[in-house]
C-alpha atoms as a PDB file:
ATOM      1  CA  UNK A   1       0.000   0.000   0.000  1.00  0.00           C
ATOM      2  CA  UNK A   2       2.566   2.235   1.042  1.00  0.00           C
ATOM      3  CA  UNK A   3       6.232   0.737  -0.005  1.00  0.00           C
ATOM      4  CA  UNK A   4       8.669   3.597  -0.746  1.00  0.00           C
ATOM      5  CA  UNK A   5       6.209   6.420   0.361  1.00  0.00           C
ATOM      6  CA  UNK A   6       9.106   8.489   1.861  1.00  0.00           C
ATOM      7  CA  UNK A   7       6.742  11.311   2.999  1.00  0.00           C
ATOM      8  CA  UNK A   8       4.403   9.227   4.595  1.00  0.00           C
ATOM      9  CA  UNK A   9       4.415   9.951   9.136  1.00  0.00           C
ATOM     10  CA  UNK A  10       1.376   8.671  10.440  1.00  0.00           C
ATOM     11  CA  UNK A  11      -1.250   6.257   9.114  1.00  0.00           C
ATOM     12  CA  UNK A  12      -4.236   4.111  10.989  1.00  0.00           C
ATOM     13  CA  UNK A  13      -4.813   0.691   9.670  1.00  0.00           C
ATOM     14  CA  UNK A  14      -8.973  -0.066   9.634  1.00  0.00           C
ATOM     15  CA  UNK A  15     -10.710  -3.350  10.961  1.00  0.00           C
ATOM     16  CA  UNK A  16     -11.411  -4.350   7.377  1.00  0.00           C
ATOM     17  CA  UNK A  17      -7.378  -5.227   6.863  1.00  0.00           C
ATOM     18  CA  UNK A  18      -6.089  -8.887   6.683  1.00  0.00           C
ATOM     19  CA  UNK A  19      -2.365  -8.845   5.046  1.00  0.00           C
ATOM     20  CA  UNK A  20       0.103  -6.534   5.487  1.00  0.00           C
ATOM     21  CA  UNK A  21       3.085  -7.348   3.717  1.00  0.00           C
ATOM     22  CA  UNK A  22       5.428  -5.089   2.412  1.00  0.00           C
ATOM     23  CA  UNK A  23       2.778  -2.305   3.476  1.00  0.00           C
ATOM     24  CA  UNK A  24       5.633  -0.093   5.187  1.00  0.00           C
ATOM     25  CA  UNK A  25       8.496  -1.088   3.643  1.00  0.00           C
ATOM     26  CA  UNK A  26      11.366   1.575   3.007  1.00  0.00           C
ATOM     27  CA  UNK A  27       8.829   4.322   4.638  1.00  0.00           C
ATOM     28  CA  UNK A  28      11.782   5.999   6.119  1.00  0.00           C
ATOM     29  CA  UNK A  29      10.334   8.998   7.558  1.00  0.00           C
ATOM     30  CA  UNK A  30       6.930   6.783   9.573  1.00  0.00           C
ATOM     31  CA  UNK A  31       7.474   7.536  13.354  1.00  0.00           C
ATOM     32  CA  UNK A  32       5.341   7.667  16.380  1.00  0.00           C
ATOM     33  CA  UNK A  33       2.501   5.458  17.112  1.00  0.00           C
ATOM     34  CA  UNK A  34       0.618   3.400  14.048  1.00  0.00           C
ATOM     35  CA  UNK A  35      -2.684   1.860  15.547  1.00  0.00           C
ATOM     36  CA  UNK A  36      -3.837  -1.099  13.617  1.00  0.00           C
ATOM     37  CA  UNK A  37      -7.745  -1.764  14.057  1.00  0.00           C
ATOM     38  CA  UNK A  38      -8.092  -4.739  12.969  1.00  0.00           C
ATOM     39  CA  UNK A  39      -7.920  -8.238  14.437  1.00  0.00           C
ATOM     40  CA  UNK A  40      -7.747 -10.657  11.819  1.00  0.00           C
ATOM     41  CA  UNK A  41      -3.878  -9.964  10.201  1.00  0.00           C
ATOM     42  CA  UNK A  42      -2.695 -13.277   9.194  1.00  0.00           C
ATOM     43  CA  UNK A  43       0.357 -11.338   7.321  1.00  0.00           C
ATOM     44  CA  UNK A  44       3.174  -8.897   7.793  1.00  0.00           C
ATOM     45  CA  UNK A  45       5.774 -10.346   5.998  1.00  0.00           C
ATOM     46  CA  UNK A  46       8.833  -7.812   5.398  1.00  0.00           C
ATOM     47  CA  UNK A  47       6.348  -4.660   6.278  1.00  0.00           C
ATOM     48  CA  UNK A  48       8.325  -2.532   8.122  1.00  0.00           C
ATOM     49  CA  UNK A  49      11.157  -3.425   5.916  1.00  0.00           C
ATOM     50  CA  UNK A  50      14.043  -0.844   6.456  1.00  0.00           C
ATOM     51  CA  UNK A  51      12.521   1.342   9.067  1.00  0.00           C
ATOM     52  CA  UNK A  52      14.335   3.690  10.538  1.00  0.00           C
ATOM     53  CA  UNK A  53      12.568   5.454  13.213  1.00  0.00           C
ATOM     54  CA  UNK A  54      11.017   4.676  16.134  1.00  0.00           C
ATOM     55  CA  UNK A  55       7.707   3.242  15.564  1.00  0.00           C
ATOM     56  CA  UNK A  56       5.370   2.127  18.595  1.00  0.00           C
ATOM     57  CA  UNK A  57       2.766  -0.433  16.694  1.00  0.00           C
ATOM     58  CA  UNK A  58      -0.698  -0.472  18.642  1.00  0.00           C
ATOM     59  CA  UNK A  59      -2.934  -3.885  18.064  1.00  0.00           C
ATOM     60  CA  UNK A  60      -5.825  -5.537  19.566  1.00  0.00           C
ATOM     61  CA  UNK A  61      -4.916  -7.367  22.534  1.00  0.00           C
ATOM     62  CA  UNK A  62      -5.716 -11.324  22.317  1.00  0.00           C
ATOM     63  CA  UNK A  63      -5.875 -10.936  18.477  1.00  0.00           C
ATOM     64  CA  UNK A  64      -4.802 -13.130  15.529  1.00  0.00           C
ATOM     65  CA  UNK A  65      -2.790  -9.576  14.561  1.00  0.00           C
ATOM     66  CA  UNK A  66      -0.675  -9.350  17.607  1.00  0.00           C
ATOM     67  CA  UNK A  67       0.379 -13.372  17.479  1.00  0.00           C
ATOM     68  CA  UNK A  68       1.350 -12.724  13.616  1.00  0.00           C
ATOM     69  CA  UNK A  69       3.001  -9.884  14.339  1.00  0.00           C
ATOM     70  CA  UNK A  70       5.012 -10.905  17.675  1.00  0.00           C
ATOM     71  CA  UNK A  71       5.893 -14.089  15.639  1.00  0.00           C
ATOM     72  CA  UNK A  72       7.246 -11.680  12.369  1.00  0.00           C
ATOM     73  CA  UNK A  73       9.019  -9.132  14.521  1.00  0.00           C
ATOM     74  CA  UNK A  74       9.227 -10.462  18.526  1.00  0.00           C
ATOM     75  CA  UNK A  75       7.533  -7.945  20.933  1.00  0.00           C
ATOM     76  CA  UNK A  76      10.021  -5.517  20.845  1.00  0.00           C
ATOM     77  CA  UNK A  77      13.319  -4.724  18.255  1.00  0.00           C
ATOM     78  CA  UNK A  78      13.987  -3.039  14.438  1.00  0.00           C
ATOM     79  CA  UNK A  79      13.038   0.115  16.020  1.00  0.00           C
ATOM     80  CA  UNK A  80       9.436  -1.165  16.683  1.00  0.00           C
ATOM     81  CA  UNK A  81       7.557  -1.444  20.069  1.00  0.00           C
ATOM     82  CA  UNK A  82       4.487  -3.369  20.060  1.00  0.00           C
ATOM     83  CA  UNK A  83       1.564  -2.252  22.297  1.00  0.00           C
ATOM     84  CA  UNK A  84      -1.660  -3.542  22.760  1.00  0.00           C
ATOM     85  CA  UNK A  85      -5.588  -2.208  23.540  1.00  0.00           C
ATOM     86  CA  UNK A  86      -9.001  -3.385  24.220  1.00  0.00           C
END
């Protein structure tokens, strides 16, 4: 969706999403807090590819999208933090 977007800072992902890969990749200047909505994210293969800045990734506690995404990138490290919310 957004591979190479180098102006690109902020972004919230909607419920509707299921796969994520490559959606961040080379997004060099995305920082701060992304909130993902939905639950149901079975992929995130290489999406925050090359990522430079800090990026604290917000996902549904207990959901299919925070075991796919702990499992891709471990709950912390690459200059992402994962967080989660009811």
């Amino acid at each position: 969706s957004f591979e190479e977007c180098s102006s690109l800072q902020q972004v919230t992902i909607p419920a509707s999403v299921t796969s994520m890969g490559h959606t961040f990749s080379h997004c060099t200047k995305l920082e701060g807090t992304l909130r993902i909505n939905s639950d149901k994210i079975t992929s995130f293969y290489e999406c925050f590819l090359n990522i430079t800045k800090s990026l604290t990734v917000q996902v549904p506690q207990n959901s299919t999208t925070y075991d796919t995404l702990t499992e891709e990138y471990g709950t912390a490290g690459n200059n992402i933090i994962i967080e989660t919310f009811n």
